[in-house]
């Protein structure tokens, strides 16, 4: 499980960096001021089917940060966050490569 936590910690950092660059998150990793109940069009399209709204994204980021920081998580939550973060990172990296 430590490897899974380490990967998740690495991935959440990359996800945060991309979302900060895109104006979805602020420099502290929180939703940017002015973010409403939906993502910017480009982000919404790429995350479609994975994350439906900014609140779900914050939940994934919170769980991922908890895993990275060694906070207790159930195995089911850790595995689910690991899978979801991997998929979200993959689609965000594809978006970045298209820039």
XYZ file of N, CA and C in Angstrom:
297
model
N 0.817 -1.209 0.000
C 0.000 0.000 0.000
C 0.857 1.267 0.000
N 2.092 1.162 0.500
C 2.946 2.345 0.510
C 3.256 2.806 -0.898
N 3.484 1.857 -1.825
C 3.745 2.229 -3.211
C 2.543 2.935 -3.813
N 1.350 2.454 -3.497
C 0.130 3.064 -4.010
C -0.007 4.489 -3.469
N 0.292 4.663 -2.206
C 0.240 6.001 -1.603
C 1.270 6.919 -2.245
N 2.467 6.399 -2.485
C 3.527 7.207 -3.095
C 3.141 7.631 -4.507
N 2.611 6.691 -5.287
C 2.166 7.024 -6.639
C 1.063 8.072 -6.597
N 0.116 7.869 -5.731
C -0.999 8.801 -5.611
C -0.500 10.193 -5.234
N 0.458 10.255 -4.334
C 1.034 11.539 -3.945
C 1.718 12.234 -5.111
N 2.433 11.480 -5.905
C 3.093 12.028 -7.089
C 2.064 12.507 -8.103
N 1.060 11.678 -8.340
C 0.038 12.027 -9.330
C -0.760 13.260 -8.926
N -1.101 13.367 -7.648
C -1.902 14.516 -7.220
C -1.101 15.807 -7.420
N 0.192 15.750 -7.204
C 1.027 16.927 -7.464
C 0.987 17.337 -8.921
N 1.056 16.370 -9.807
C 1.002 16.663 -11.248
C -0.368 17.196 -11.656
N -1.408 16.578 -11.117
C -2.769 17.035 -11.408
C -2.936 18.482 -10.959
N -2.496 18.773 -9.745
C -2.616 20.134 -9.217
C -1.869 21.130 -10.098
N -0.679 20.778 -10.536
C 0.117 21.677 -11.371
C -0.607 22.009 -12.673
N -1.156 20.993 -13.315
C -1.883 21.221 -14.565
C -3.106 22.098 -14.318
N -3.837 21.810 -13.249
C -5.063 22.573 -12.972
C -4.763 23.997 -12.518
N -3.637 24.204 -11.870
C -3.215 25.570 -11.530
C -2.893 26.326 -12.811
N -2.149 25.680 -13.708
C -1.813 26.311 -14.988
C -3.053 26.657 -15.798
N -4.109 25.874 -15.646
C -5.358 26.087 -16.388
C -6.325 27.016 -15.661
N -5.957 27.494 -14.466
C -6.799 28.429 -13.731
C -7.943 27.799 -12.960
N -7.938 26.467 -12.847
C -8.996 25.788 -12.097
C -8.703 25.850 -10.600
N -7.436 25.708 -10.240
C -7.008 25.781 -8.843
C -6.134 27.006 -8.637
N -6.115 27.515 -7.404
C -5.188 28.595 -7.078
C -3.854 27.989 -6.644
N -2.909 28.808 -6.291
C -1.573 28.346 -5.921
C -1.562 27.482 -4.661
N -2.619 27.545 -3.865
C -2.713 26.726 -2.658
C -3.417 25.399 -2.923
N -3.814 25.162 -4.177
C -4.481 23.921 -4.519
C -5.970 23.910 -4.227
N -6.533 25.082 -3.984
C -7.969 25.215 -3.737
C -8.637 25.699 -5.024
N -9.942 25.529 -5.119
C -10.641 26.040 -6.294
C -10.348 27.519 -6.460
N -10.054 27.917 -7.676
C -9.736 29.309 -7.957
C -10.955 30.187 -7.717
N -10.686 31.407 -7.323
C -11.762 32.374 -7.130
C -12.502 32.530 -8.456
N -13.807 32.500 -8.394
C -14.613 32.645 -9.595
C -14.996 31.320 -10.242
N -14.433 30.218 -9.731
C -14.837 28.915 -10.269
C -16.267 28.664 -9.814
N -17.125 28.470 -10.737
C -18.527 28.217 -10.417
C -18.788 26.735 -10.240
N -20.009 26.340 -10.476
C -20.383 24.931 -10.293
C -19.919 24.019 -11.428
N -19.279 24.607 -12.445
C -18.779 23.784 -13.547
C -17.372 24.217 -13.926
N -16.711 23.346 -14.666
C -15.351 23.611 -15.125
C -15.367 24.508 -16.362
N -14.211 25.123 -16.678
C -14.093 25.760 -17.985
C -14.356 24.699 -19.072
N -14.880 25.113 -20.196
C -15.303 24.207 -21.269
C -14.244 23.154 -21.606
N -13.022 23.568 -21.811
C -11.948 22.655 -22.204
C -11.709 21.564 -21.159
N -11.707 21.944 -19.898
C -11.496 20.990 -18.809
C -12.723 20.088 -18.671
N -13.899 20.667 -18.795
C -15.127 19.867 -18.679
C -15.176 18.775 -19.747
N -14.784 19.119 -20.949
C -14.801 18.130 -22.036
C -13.801 17.006 -21.792
N -12.612 17.337 -21.345
C -11.571 16.314 -21.165
C -11.866 15.425 -19.961
N -12.506 15.974 -18.931
C -12.804 15.193 -17.732
C -14.157 14.486 -17.798
N -14.906 14.720 -18.871
C -16.232 14.123 -19.003
C -16.159 12.610 -18.825
N -16.958 12.100 -17.930
C -16.977 10.671 -17.648
C -16.098 10.284 -16.468
N -15.221 11.194 -16.054
C -14.350 10.921 -14.905
C -14.770 11.760 -13.698
N -14.807 13.046 -13.892
C -15.146 14.002 -12.837
C -16.215 14.922 -13.413
N -17.346 15.034 -12.739
C -18.457 15.814 -13.287
C -18.465 17.286 -12.901
N -17.869 17.615 -11.756
C -17.910 19.003 -11.321
C -16.749 19.291 -10.367
N -16.486 20.560 -10.090
C -15.358 20.918 -9.223
C -15.429 20.309 -7.815
N -16.611 20.087 -7.295
C -16.735 19.513 -5.954
C -16.199 18.081 -5.942
N -16.512 17.303 -6.968
C -15.970 15.945 -7.064
C -14.453 15.974 -7.183
N -13.942 16.939 -7.945
C -12.491 17.074 -8.091
C -11.845 17.357 -6.741
N -12.416 18.243 -5.973
C -11.863 18.574 -4.658
C -11.864 17.345 -3.760
N -12.903 16.522 -3.855
C -12.938 15.284 -3.076
C -11.790 14.357 -3.440
N -11.545 14.177 -4.738
C -10.434 13.335 -5.178
C -9.098 13.908 -4.716
N -8.928 15.215 -4.839
C -7.676 15.844 -4.403
C -7.475 15.689 -2.895
N -8.551 15.851 -2.133
C -8.446 15.727 -0.672
C -8.023 14.314 -0.278
N -8.670 13.324 -0.864
C -8.333 11.935 -0.555
C -6.893 11.641 -0.985
N -6.504 12.137 -2.140
C -5.140 11.910 -2.635
C -4.103 12.567 -1.730
N -4.395 13.757 -1.263
C -3.481 14.437 -0.331
C -3.405 13.680 0.993
N -4.545 13.190 1.458
C -4.548 12.399 2.699
C -3.671 11.160 2.544
N -3.773 10.504 1.401
C -2.939 9.318 1.143
C -1.468 9.699 1.125
N -1.153 10.767 0.435
C 0.232 11.240 0.344
C 0.799 11.569 1.727
N -0.040 12.150 2.570
C 0.405 12.581 3.895
C 0.344 11.479 4.942
N -0.054 10.270 4.527
C -0.067 9.133 5.439
C -1.259 9.051 6.361
N -2.288 9.836 6.079
C -3.493 9.764 6.908
C -4.218 8.447 6.645
N -4.943 7.960 7.625
C -5.632 6.676 7.450
C -6.748 6.758 6.403
N -6.761 5.758 5.541
C -7.807 5.606 4.535
C -8.132 4.130 4.437
N -9.373 3.827 4.163
C -9.712 2.421 3.953
C -9.057 1.956 2.655
N -8.853 0.667 2.557
C -8.251 0.107 1.349
C -9.116 0.420 0.134
N -10.428 0.309 0.275
C -11.333 0.575 -0.847
C -11.207 2.018 -1.333
N -11.144 2.963 -0.419
C -11.020 4.373 -0.791
C -9.670 4.625 -1.448
N -8.623 4.060 -0.899
C -7.286 4.234 -1.461
C -7.208 3.680 -2.884
N -7.718 2.492 -3.083
C -7.680 1.866 -4.411
C -8.510 2.679 -5.406
N -9.697 3.101 -4.997
C -10.557 3.890 -5.888
C -9.897 5.217 -6.258
N -9.318 5.902 -5.284
C -8.645 7.175 -5.551
C -7.439 6.968 -6.466
N -6.714 5.887 -6.241
C -5.548 5.565 -7.064
C -5.969 5.398 -8.524
N -7.010 4.625 -8.767
C -7.494 4.403 -10.133
C -8.020 5.692 -10.767
N -8.797 6.434 -10.005
C -9.384 7.668 -10.533
C -8.302 8.707 -10.831
N -7.364 8.879 -9.911
C -6.299 9.867 -10.111
C -5.457 9.517 -11.333
N -5.195 8.241 -11.525
C -4.410 7.815 -12.693
C -5.132 8.196 -13.988
N -6.418 7.936 -14.057
C -7.191 8.260 -15.259
C -7.286 9.768 -15.474
N -7.531 10.507 -14.408
C -7.620 11.960 -14.518
C -6.281 12.530 -14.978
N -5.194 12.052 -14.402
C -3.874 12.523 -14.816
C -3.625 12.201 -16.287
N -3.971 11.010 -16.713
C -3.760 10.636 -18.115
C -4.481 11.584 -19.074
N -5.744 11.891 -18.801
C -6.476 12.775 -19.718
C -5.954 14.204 -19.652
N -5.563 14.650 -18.455
C -5.015 16.000 -18.339
C -3.662 16.111 -19.047
N -2.858 15.063 -18.974
C -1.573 15.091 -19.677
C -1.772 15.086 -21.188
N -2.794 14.383 -21.664
C -3.106 14.442 -23.103
C -3.486 15.859 -23.510
N -4.263 16.525 -22.673
C -4.650 17.905 -22.941
C -3.404 18.787 -23.000
N -2.488 18.580 -22.080
C -1.264 19.372 -22.043
C -0.406 19.132 -23.282
N -0.368 17.900 -23.756
C 0.465 17.591 -24.918
C -0.096 18.206 -26.203
N -1.383 18.541 -26.193
C -2.013 19.157 -27.350
C -1.742 20.651 -27.421
N -1.217 21.208 -26.364
C -0.937 22.659 -26.319
C 0.141 23.043 -27.264
